[in-house]
Short mmCIF file of C-alpha atoms and ligand atoms in Angstrom, two decimals:
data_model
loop_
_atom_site.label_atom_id
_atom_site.label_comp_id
_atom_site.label_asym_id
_atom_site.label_seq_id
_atom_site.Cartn_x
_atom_site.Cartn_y
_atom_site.Cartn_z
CA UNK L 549 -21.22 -7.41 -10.65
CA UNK L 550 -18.06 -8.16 -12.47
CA UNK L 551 -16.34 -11.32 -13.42
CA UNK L 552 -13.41 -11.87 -11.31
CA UNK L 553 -10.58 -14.58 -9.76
CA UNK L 554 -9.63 -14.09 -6.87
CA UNK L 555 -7.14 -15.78 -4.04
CA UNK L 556 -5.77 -15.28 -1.06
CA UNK L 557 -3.68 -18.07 -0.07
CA UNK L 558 -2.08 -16.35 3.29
CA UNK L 559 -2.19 -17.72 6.67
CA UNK L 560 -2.50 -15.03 9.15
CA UNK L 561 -1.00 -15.60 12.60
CA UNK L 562 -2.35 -13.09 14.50
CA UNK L 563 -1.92 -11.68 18.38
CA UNK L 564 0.56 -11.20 21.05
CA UNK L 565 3.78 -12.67 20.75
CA UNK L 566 3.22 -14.60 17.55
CA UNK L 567 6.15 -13.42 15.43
CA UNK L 568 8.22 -15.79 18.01
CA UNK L 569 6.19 -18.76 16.57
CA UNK L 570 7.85 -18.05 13.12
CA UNK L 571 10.96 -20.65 13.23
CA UNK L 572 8.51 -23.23 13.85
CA UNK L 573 6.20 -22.56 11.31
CA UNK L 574 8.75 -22.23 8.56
CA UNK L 575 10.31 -25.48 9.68
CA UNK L 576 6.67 -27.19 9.36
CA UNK L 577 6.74 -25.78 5.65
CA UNK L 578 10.11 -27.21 5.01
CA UNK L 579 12.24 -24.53 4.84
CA UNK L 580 15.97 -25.01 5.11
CA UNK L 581 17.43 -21.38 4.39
CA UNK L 582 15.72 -18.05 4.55
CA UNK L 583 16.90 -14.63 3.96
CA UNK L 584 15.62 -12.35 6.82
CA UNK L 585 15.31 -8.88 4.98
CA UNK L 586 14.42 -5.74 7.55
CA UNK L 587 14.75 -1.74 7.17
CA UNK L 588 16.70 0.93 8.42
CA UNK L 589 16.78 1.07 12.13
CA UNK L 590 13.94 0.35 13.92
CA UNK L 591 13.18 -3.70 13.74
CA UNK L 592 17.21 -3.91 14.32
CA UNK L 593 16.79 -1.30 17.45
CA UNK L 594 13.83 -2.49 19.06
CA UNK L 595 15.45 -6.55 18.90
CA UNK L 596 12.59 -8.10 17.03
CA UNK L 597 15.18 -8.77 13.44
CA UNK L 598 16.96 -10.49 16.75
CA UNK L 599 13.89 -12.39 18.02
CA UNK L 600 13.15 -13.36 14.64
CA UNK L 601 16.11 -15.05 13.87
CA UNK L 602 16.55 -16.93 17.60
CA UNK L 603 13.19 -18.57 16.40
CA UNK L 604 14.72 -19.41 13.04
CA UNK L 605 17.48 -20.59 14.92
CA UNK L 606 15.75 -22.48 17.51
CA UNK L 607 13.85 -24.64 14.30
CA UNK L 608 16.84 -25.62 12.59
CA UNK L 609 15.99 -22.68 9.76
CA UNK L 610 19.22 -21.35 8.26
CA UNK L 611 19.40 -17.71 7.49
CA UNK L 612 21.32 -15.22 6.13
CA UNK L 613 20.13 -11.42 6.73
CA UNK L 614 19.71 -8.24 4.38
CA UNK L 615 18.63 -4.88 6.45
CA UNK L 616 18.73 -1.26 5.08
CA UNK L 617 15.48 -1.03 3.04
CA UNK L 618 14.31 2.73 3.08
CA UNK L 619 10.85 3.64 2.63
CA UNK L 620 10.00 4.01 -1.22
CA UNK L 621 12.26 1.02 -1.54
CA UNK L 622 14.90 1.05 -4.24
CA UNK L 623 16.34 -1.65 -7.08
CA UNK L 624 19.33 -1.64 -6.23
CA UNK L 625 19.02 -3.30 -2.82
CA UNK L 626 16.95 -5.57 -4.20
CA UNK L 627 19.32 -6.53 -7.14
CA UNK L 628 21.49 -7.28 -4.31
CA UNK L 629 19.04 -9.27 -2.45
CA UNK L 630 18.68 -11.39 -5.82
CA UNK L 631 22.33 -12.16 -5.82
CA UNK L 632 22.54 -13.04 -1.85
CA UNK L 633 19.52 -15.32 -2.51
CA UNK L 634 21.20 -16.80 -5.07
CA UNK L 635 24.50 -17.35 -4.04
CA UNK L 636 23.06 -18.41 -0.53
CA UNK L 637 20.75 -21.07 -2.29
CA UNK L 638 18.07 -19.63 0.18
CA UNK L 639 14.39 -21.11 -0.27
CA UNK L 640 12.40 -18.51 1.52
CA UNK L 641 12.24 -14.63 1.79
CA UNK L 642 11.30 -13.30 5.67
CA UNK L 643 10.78 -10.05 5.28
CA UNK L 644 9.92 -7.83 8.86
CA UNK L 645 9.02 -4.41 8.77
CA UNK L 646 6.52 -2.51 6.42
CA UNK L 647 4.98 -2.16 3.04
CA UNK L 648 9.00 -1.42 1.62
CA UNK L 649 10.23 -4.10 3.12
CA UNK L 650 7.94 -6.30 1.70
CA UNK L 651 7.81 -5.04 -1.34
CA UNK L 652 11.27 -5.01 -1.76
CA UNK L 653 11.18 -9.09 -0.77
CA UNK L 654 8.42 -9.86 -2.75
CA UNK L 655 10.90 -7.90 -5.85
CA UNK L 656 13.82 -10.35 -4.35
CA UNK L 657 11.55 -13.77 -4.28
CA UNK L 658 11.06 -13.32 -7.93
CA UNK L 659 14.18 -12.00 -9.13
CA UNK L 660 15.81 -15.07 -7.60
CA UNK L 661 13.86 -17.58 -9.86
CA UNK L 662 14.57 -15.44 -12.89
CA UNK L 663 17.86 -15.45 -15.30
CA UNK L 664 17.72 -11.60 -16.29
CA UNK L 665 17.45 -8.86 -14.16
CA UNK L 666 14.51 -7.96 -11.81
CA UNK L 667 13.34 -4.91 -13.22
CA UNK L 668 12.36 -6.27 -15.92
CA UNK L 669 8.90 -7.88 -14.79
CA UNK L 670 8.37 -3.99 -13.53
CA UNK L 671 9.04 -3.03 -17.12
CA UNK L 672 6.96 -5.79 -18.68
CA UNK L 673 4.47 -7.14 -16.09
CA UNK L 674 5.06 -10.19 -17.82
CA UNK L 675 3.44 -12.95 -15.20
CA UNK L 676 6.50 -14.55 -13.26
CA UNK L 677 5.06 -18.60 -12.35
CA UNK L 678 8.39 -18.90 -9.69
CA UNK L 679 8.31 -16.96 -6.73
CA UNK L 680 10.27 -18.01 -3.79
CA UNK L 681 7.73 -18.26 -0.70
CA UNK L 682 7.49 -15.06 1.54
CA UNK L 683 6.85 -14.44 5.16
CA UNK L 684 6.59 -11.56 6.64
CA UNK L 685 6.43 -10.01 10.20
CA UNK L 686 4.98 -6.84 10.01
CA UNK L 687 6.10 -3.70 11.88
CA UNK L 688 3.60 -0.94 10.56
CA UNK L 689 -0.32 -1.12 9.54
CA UNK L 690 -0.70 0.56 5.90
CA UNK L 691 0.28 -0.44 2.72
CA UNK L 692 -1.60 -3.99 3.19
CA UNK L 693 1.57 -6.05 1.25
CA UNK L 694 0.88 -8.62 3.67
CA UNK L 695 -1.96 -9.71 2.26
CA UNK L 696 -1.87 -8.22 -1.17
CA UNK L 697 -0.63 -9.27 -4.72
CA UNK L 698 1.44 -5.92 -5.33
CA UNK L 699 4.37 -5.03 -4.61
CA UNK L 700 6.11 -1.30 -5.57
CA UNK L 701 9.48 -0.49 -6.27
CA UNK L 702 11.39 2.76 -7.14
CA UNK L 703 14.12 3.16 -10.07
CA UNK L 704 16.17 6.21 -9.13
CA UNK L 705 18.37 5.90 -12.00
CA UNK L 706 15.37 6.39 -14.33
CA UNK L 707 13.19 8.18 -11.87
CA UNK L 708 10.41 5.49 -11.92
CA UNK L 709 8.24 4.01 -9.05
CA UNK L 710 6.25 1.44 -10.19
CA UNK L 711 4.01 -1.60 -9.59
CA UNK L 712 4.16 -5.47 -10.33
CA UNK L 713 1.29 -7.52 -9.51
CA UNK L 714 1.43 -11.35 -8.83
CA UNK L 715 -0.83 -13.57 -7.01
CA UNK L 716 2.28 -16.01 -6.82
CA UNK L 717 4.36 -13.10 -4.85
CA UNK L 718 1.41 -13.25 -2.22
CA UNK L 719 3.11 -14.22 1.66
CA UNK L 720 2.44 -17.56 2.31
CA UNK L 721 2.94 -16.68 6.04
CA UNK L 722 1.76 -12.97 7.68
CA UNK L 723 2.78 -13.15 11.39
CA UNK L 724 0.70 -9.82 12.66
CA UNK L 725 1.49 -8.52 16.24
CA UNK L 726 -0.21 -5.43 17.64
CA UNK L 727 2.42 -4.52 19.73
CA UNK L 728 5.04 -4.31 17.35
CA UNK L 729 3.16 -0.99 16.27
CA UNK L 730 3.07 0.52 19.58
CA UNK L 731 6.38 2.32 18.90
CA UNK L 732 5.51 3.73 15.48
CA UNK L 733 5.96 7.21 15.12
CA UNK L 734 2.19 9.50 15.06
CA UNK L 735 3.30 10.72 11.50
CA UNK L 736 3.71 6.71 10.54
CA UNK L 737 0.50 5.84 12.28
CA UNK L 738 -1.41 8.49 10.35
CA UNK L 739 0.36 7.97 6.90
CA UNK L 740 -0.91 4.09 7.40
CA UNK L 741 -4.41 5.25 8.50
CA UNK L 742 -4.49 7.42 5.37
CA UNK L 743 -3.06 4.80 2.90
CA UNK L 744 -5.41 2.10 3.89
CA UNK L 745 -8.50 4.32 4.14
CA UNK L 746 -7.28 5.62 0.41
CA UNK L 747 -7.22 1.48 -0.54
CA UNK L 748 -11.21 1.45 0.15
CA UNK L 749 -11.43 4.58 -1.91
CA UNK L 750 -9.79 3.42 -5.20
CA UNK L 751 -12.00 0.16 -5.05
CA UNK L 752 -15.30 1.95 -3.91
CA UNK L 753 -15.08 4.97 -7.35
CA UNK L 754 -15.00 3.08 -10.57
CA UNK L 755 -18.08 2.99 -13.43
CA UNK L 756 -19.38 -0.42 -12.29
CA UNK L 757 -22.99 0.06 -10.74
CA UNK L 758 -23.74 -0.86 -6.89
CA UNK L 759 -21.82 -4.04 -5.73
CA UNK L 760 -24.01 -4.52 -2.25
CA UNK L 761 -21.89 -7.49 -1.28
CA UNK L 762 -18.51 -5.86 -2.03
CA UNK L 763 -19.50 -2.30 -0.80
CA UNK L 764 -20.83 -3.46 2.64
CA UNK L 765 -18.12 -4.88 3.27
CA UNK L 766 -15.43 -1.51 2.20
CA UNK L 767 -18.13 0.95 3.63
CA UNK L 768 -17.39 -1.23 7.01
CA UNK L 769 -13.98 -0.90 6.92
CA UNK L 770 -14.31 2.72 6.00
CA UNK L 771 -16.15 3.38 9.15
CA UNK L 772 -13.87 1.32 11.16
CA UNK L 773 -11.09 3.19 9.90
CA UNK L 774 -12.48 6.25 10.85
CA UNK L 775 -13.45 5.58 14.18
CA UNK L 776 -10.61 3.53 15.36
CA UNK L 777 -7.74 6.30 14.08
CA UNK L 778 -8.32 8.88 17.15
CA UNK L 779 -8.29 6.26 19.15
CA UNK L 780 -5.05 4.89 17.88
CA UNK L 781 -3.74 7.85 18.10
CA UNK L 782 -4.46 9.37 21.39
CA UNK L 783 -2.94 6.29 23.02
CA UNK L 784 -0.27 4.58 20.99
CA UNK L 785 -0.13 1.87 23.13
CA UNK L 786 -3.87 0.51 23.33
CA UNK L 787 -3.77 -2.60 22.23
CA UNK L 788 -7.77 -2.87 21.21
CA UNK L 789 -7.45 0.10 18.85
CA UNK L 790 -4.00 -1.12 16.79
CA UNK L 791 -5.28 -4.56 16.66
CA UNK L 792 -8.65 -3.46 14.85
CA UNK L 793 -6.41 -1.28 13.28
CA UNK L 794 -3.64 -3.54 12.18
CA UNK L 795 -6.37 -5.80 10.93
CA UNK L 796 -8.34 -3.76 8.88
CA UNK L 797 -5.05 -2.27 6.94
CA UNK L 798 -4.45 -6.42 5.99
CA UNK L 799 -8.52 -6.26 4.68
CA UNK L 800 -8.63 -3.07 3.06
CA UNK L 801 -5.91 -4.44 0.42
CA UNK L 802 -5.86 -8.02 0.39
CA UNK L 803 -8.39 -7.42 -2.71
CA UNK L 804 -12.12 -8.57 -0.76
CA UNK L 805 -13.20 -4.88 -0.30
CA UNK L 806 -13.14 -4.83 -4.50
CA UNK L 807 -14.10 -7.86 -6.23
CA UNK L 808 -16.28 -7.58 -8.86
CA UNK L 809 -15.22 -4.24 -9.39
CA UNK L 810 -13.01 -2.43 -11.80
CA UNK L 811 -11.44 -0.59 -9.42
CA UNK L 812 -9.82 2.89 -10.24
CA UNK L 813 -6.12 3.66 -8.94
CA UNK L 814 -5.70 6.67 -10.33
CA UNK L 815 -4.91 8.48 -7.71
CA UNK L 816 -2.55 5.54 -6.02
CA UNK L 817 -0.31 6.38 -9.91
CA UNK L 818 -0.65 10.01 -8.96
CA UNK L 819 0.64 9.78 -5.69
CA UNK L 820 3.64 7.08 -6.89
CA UNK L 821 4.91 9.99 -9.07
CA UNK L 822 5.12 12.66 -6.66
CA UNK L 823 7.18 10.04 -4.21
CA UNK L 824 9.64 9.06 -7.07
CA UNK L 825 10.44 12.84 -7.67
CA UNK L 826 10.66 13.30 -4.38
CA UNK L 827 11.82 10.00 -2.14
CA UNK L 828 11.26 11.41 0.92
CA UNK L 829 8.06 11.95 0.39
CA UNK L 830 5.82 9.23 2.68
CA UNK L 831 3.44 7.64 0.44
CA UNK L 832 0.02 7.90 2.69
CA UNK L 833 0.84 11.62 3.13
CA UNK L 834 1.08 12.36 -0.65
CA UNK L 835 -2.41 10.06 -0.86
CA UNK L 836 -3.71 12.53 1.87
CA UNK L 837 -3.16 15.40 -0.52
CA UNK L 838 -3.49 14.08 -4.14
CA UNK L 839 -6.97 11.66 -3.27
CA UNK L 840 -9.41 14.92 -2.34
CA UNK L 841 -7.62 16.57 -5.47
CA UNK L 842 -8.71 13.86 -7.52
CA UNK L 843 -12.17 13.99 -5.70
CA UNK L 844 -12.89 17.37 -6.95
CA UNK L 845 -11.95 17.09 -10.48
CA UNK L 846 -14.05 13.80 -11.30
CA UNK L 847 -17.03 13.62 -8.70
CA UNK L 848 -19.17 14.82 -11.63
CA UNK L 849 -18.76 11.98 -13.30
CA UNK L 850 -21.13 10.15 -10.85
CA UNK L 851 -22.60 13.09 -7.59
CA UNK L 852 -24.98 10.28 -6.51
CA UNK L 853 -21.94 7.41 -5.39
CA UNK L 854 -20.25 10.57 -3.50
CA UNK L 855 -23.35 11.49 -1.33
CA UNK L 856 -23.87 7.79 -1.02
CA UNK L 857 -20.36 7.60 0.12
CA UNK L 858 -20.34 10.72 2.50
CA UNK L 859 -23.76 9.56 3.89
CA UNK L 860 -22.38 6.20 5.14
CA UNK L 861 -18.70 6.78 6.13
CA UNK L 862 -19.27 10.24 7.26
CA UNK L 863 -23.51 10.25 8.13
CA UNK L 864 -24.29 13.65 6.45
CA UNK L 865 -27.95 14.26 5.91
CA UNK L 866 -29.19 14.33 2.12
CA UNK L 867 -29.92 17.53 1.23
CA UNK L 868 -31.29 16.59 -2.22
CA UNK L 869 -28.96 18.22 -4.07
CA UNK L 870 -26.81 15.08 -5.30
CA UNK L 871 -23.80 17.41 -5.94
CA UNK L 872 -24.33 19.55 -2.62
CA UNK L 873 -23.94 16.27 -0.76
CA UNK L 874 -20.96 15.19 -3.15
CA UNK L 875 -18.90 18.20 -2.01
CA UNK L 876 -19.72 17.93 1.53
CA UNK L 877 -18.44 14.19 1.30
CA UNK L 878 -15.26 15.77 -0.30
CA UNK L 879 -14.94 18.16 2.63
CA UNK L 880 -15.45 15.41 5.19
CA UNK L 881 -12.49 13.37 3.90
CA UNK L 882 -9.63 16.05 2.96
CA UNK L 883 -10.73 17.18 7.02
CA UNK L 884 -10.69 13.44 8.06
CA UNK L 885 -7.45 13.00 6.46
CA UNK L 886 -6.07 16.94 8.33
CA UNK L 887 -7.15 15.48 11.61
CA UNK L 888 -4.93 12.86 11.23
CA UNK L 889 -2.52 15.32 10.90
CA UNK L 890 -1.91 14.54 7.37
CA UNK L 891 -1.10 17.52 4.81
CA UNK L 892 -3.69 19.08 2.82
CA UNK L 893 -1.58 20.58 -0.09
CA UNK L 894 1.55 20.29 -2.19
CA UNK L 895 2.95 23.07 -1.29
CA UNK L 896 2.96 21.60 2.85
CA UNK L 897 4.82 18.79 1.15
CA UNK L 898 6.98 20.77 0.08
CA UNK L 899 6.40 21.00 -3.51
CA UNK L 900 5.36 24.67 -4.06
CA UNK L 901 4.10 25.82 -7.60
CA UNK L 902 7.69 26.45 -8.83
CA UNK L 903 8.78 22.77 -7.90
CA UNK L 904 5.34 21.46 -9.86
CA UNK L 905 6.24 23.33 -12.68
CA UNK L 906 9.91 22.42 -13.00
CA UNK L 907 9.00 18.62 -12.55
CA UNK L 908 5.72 17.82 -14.35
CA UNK L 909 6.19 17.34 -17.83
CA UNK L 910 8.79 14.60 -16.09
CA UNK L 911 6.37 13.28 -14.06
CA UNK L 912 3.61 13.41 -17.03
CA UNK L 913 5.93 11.41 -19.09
CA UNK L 914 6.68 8.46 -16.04
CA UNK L 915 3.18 8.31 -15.95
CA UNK L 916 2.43 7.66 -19.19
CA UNK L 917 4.90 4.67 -19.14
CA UNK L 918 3.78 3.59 -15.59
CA UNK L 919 -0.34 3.82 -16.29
CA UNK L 920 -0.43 4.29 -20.08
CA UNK L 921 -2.50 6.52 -22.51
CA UNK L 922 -5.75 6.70 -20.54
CA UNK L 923 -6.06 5.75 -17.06
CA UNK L 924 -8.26 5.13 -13.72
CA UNK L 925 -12.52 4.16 -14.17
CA UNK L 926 -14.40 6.46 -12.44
CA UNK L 927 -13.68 8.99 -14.99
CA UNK L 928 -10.78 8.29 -17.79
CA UNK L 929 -8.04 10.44 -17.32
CA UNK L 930 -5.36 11.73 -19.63
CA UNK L 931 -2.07 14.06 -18.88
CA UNK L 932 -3.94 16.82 -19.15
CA UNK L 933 -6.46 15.82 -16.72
CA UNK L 934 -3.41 14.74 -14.74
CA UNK L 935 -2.08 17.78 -15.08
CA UNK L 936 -5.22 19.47 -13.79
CA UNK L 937 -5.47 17.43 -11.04
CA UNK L 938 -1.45 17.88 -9.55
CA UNK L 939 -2.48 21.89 -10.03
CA UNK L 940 -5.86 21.13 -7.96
CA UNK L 941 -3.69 19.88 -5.37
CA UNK L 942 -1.24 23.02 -4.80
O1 NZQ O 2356 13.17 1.64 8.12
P1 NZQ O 2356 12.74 1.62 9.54
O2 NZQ O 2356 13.77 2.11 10.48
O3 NZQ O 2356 12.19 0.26 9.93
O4 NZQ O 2356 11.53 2.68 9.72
C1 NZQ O 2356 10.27 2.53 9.11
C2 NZQ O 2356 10.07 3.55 7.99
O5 NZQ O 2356 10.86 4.68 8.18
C3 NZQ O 2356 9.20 2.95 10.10
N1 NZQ O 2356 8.68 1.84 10.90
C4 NZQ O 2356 8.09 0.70 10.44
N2 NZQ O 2356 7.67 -0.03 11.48
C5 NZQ O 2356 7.98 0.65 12.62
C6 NZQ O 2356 8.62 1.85 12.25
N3 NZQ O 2356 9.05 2.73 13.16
C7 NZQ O 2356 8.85 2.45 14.46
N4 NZQ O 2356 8.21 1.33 14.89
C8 NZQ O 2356 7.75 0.42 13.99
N5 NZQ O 2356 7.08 -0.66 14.42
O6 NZQ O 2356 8.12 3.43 9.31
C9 NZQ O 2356 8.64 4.01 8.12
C10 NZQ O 2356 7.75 3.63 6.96
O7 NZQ O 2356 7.84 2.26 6.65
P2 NZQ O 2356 7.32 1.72 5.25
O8 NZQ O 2356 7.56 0.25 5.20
O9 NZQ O 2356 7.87 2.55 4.16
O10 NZQ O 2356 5.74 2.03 5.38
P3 NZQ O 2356 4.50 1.51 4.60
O11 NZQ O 2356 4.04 0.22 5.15
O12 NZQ O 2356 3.58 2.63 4.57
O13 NZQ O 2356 5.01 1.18 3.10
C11 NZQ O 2356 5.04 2.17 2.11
C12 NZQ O 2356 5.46 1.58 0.79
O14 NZQ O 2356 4.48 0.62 0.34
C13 NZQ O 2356 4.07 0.95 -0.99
C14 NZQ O 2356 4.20 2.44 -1.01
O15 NZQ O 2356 4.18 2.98 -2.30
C15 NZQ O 2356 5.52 2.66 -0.29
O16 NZQ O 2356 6.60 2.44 -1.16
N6 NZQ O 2356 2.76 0.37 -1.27
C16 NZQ O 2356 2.71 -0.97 -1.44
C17 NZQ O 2356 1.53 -1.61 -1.73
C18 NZQ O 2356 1.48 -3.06 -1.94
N7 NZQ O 2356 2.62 -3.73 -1.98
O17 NZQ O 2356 0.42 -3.69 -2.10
C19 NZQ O 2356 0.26 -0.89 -1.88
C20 NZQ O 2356 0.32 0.51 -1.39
O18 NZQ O 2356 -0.67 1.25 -2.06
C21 NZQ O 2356 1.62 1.21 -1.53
O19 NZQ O 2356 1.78 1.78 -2.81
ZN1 ZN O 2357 -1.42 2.77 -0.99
#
């Protein structure tokens, strides 16, 4: 087991109806201005940016509001979000909706305690000490930022999505309602199954030995995951299933399921690289394709942690053939992710071999800035292996 720090300094306000709770917990924290940050359409449509500021209004809680974060979020919005802050003299960042609207408040909390411009902690990962506080009232179970220490921003002008990690830019406040899910999209609901299954997979393949404490507790969530994303899907609006759901996205990411680990990410810098070339492109559903990619090029670093891994997420018998079993685990997750309804390929994202060609070296070169020289832990990788890997995946 591996050295390691680790905090989680979130409280998690959890169950029906508890975003309307968030005026009076901000006011018990002594907040006197926030700046209510939201996405394109659908926390405006369905009334809850509304709700959200009637509570804020209700406490005495100032605010000033910033919608029209897109998924992948952007720089430029939060540049702008830096200046509001500022100018406003706001002292807390609510941000409700998903992982790019959090991530794109967590980029504003800290560019609003900085003199320079944001985007240059993304550049430097120089640690930031002042980070306005963050709440968050989250729309969409996936990318975990409501828990977690990361948050991921896209450069279009230089064609870079990349991460900055800060235990300071972890929400102080995670209002998590079940319900607010129940209009999410299947696509949405699958891309946030994926991601947050994907989460347990980058901890669970790296070159440190068994963890039992650690892995428990990620081969748990695994199997939740599993189990609880037909049911989520077959009926949007049971509240059991998006609740365990909803839940377990916060736990696969908040950084339990991998302490004293060294974790791998690879594929998480693969994926980031297809979704800056291509914005559209939803994050989960480029993990669906690129993580069984990755799967096949390195298992033989390690055959034995795969058929351990396929044995307890997926129950496949040993055959005792180590790498026999490792495939078959590799089959059971590219088909777990396809019943999801997730794409298997690049090409049914819509990057066919011509489109790879014409924008790897590109992507080769981001990468290298993003992830440097070497990369990932289960098995090093370089830009050829990268390379190998985005062909493995057409
Ligand atoms: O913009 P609106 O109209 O709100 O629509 C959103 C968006 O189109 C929609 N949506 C969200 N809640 C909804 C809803 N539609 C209906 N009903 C609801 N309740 O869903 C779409 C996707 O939202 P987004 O916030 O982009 O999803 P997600 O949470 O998957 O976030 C993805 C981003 O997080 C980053 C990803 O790279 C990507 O940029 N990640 C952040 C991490 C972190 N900060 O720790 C870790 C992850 O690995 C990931 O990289
Ligand atoms: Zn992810």
């Amino acid at each position: 087991m591996e050295n390691f720090e680790f905090v989680s300094p979130t409280k998690f306000v959890f169950g029906r109806g508890v975003e309307t709770q968030i005026g009076e917990k901000l006011a018990q924290e002594g907040a006197r201005k926030a700046l209510v940050h939201f996405g394109g359409q659908s926390a405006r449509r369905s009334g809850l940016v509304d709700r959200v500021c009637a509570s804020l209004d209700a406490a005495g809680v100032e605010h000033v509001e910033l919608g029209g974060v897109r998924p992948n979020p952007e720089i430029t919005l939060v540049r702008e979000g830096v200046a509001l802050a500022k100018r406003e003299g706001v002292d807390w960042v609510v941000a409700v909706g998903g992982g790019s609207v959090i991530d794109s408040a967590k980029a504003i909390a800290n560019g609003a305690c900085i003199d320079g411009d944001v985007w240059e902690l993304f550049e430097t990962k120089r640690p930031n000490p002042d980070v306005l506080p963050i709440a968050v009232v989250l729309t969409i179970p996936a990318a975990g930022s409501e828990g977690s220490k990361n948050t991921v921003i896209s450069n279009d002008a230089l064609g870079r999505k990349t991460g900055y990690g800060n235990d300071r830019q972890r929400p102080r406040l995670a209002f998590m309602n079940p319900e607010l899910t129940f209009t999410l999209p299947a696509f949405q609901t699958a891309a946030g199954l994926t991601d947050m299954f994907c989460h347990l997979l980058e901890r669970f393949f790296d070159d440190v030995g068994a963890v039992p404490v650690t892995d428990n507790l990620n081969l748990s969530l695994m199997r939740t995951v599993r189990a609880e994303a037909p049911r989520v899907l077959a009926d949007p609006e049971g509240y059991d299933a998006r609740a365990n759901v909803m839940w377990a996205g916060m736990l696969c990411h908040q950084g339990l399921a991998g302490v004293g680990r060294h974790e791998d990410w690879a594929t998480h810098a693969l994926e980031h690289e297809l979704s800056a070339f291509d914005t559209s492109i939803t994050h989960g559903a480029g993990l669906a394709v690129m993580f069984p990619a990755w799967m096949e090029y390195v298992y033989d670093a390690n055959p034995a942690r795969f058929a351990f891994y396929g044995r307890e997420v997926f129950g496949l018998s040993p055959t005792g053939d180590a790498e026999a079993d490792a495939l078959s685990a590799i089959d059971e997750t590219r088909a777990f992710f396809a019943s999801l309804g997730m794409p298997t390929t690049l090409e049914e994202l819509g990057i066919g071999e011509e489109e790879l060609d014409g924008a790897l070296e590109k992507m080769l070169l981001t990468l290298r800035a993003n992830k440097g020289e070497a990369f990932g832990s289960f098995k090093k990788l370089t830009a050829d292996d990268a390379r190998a890997i985005y062909r493995l995946a057409l």
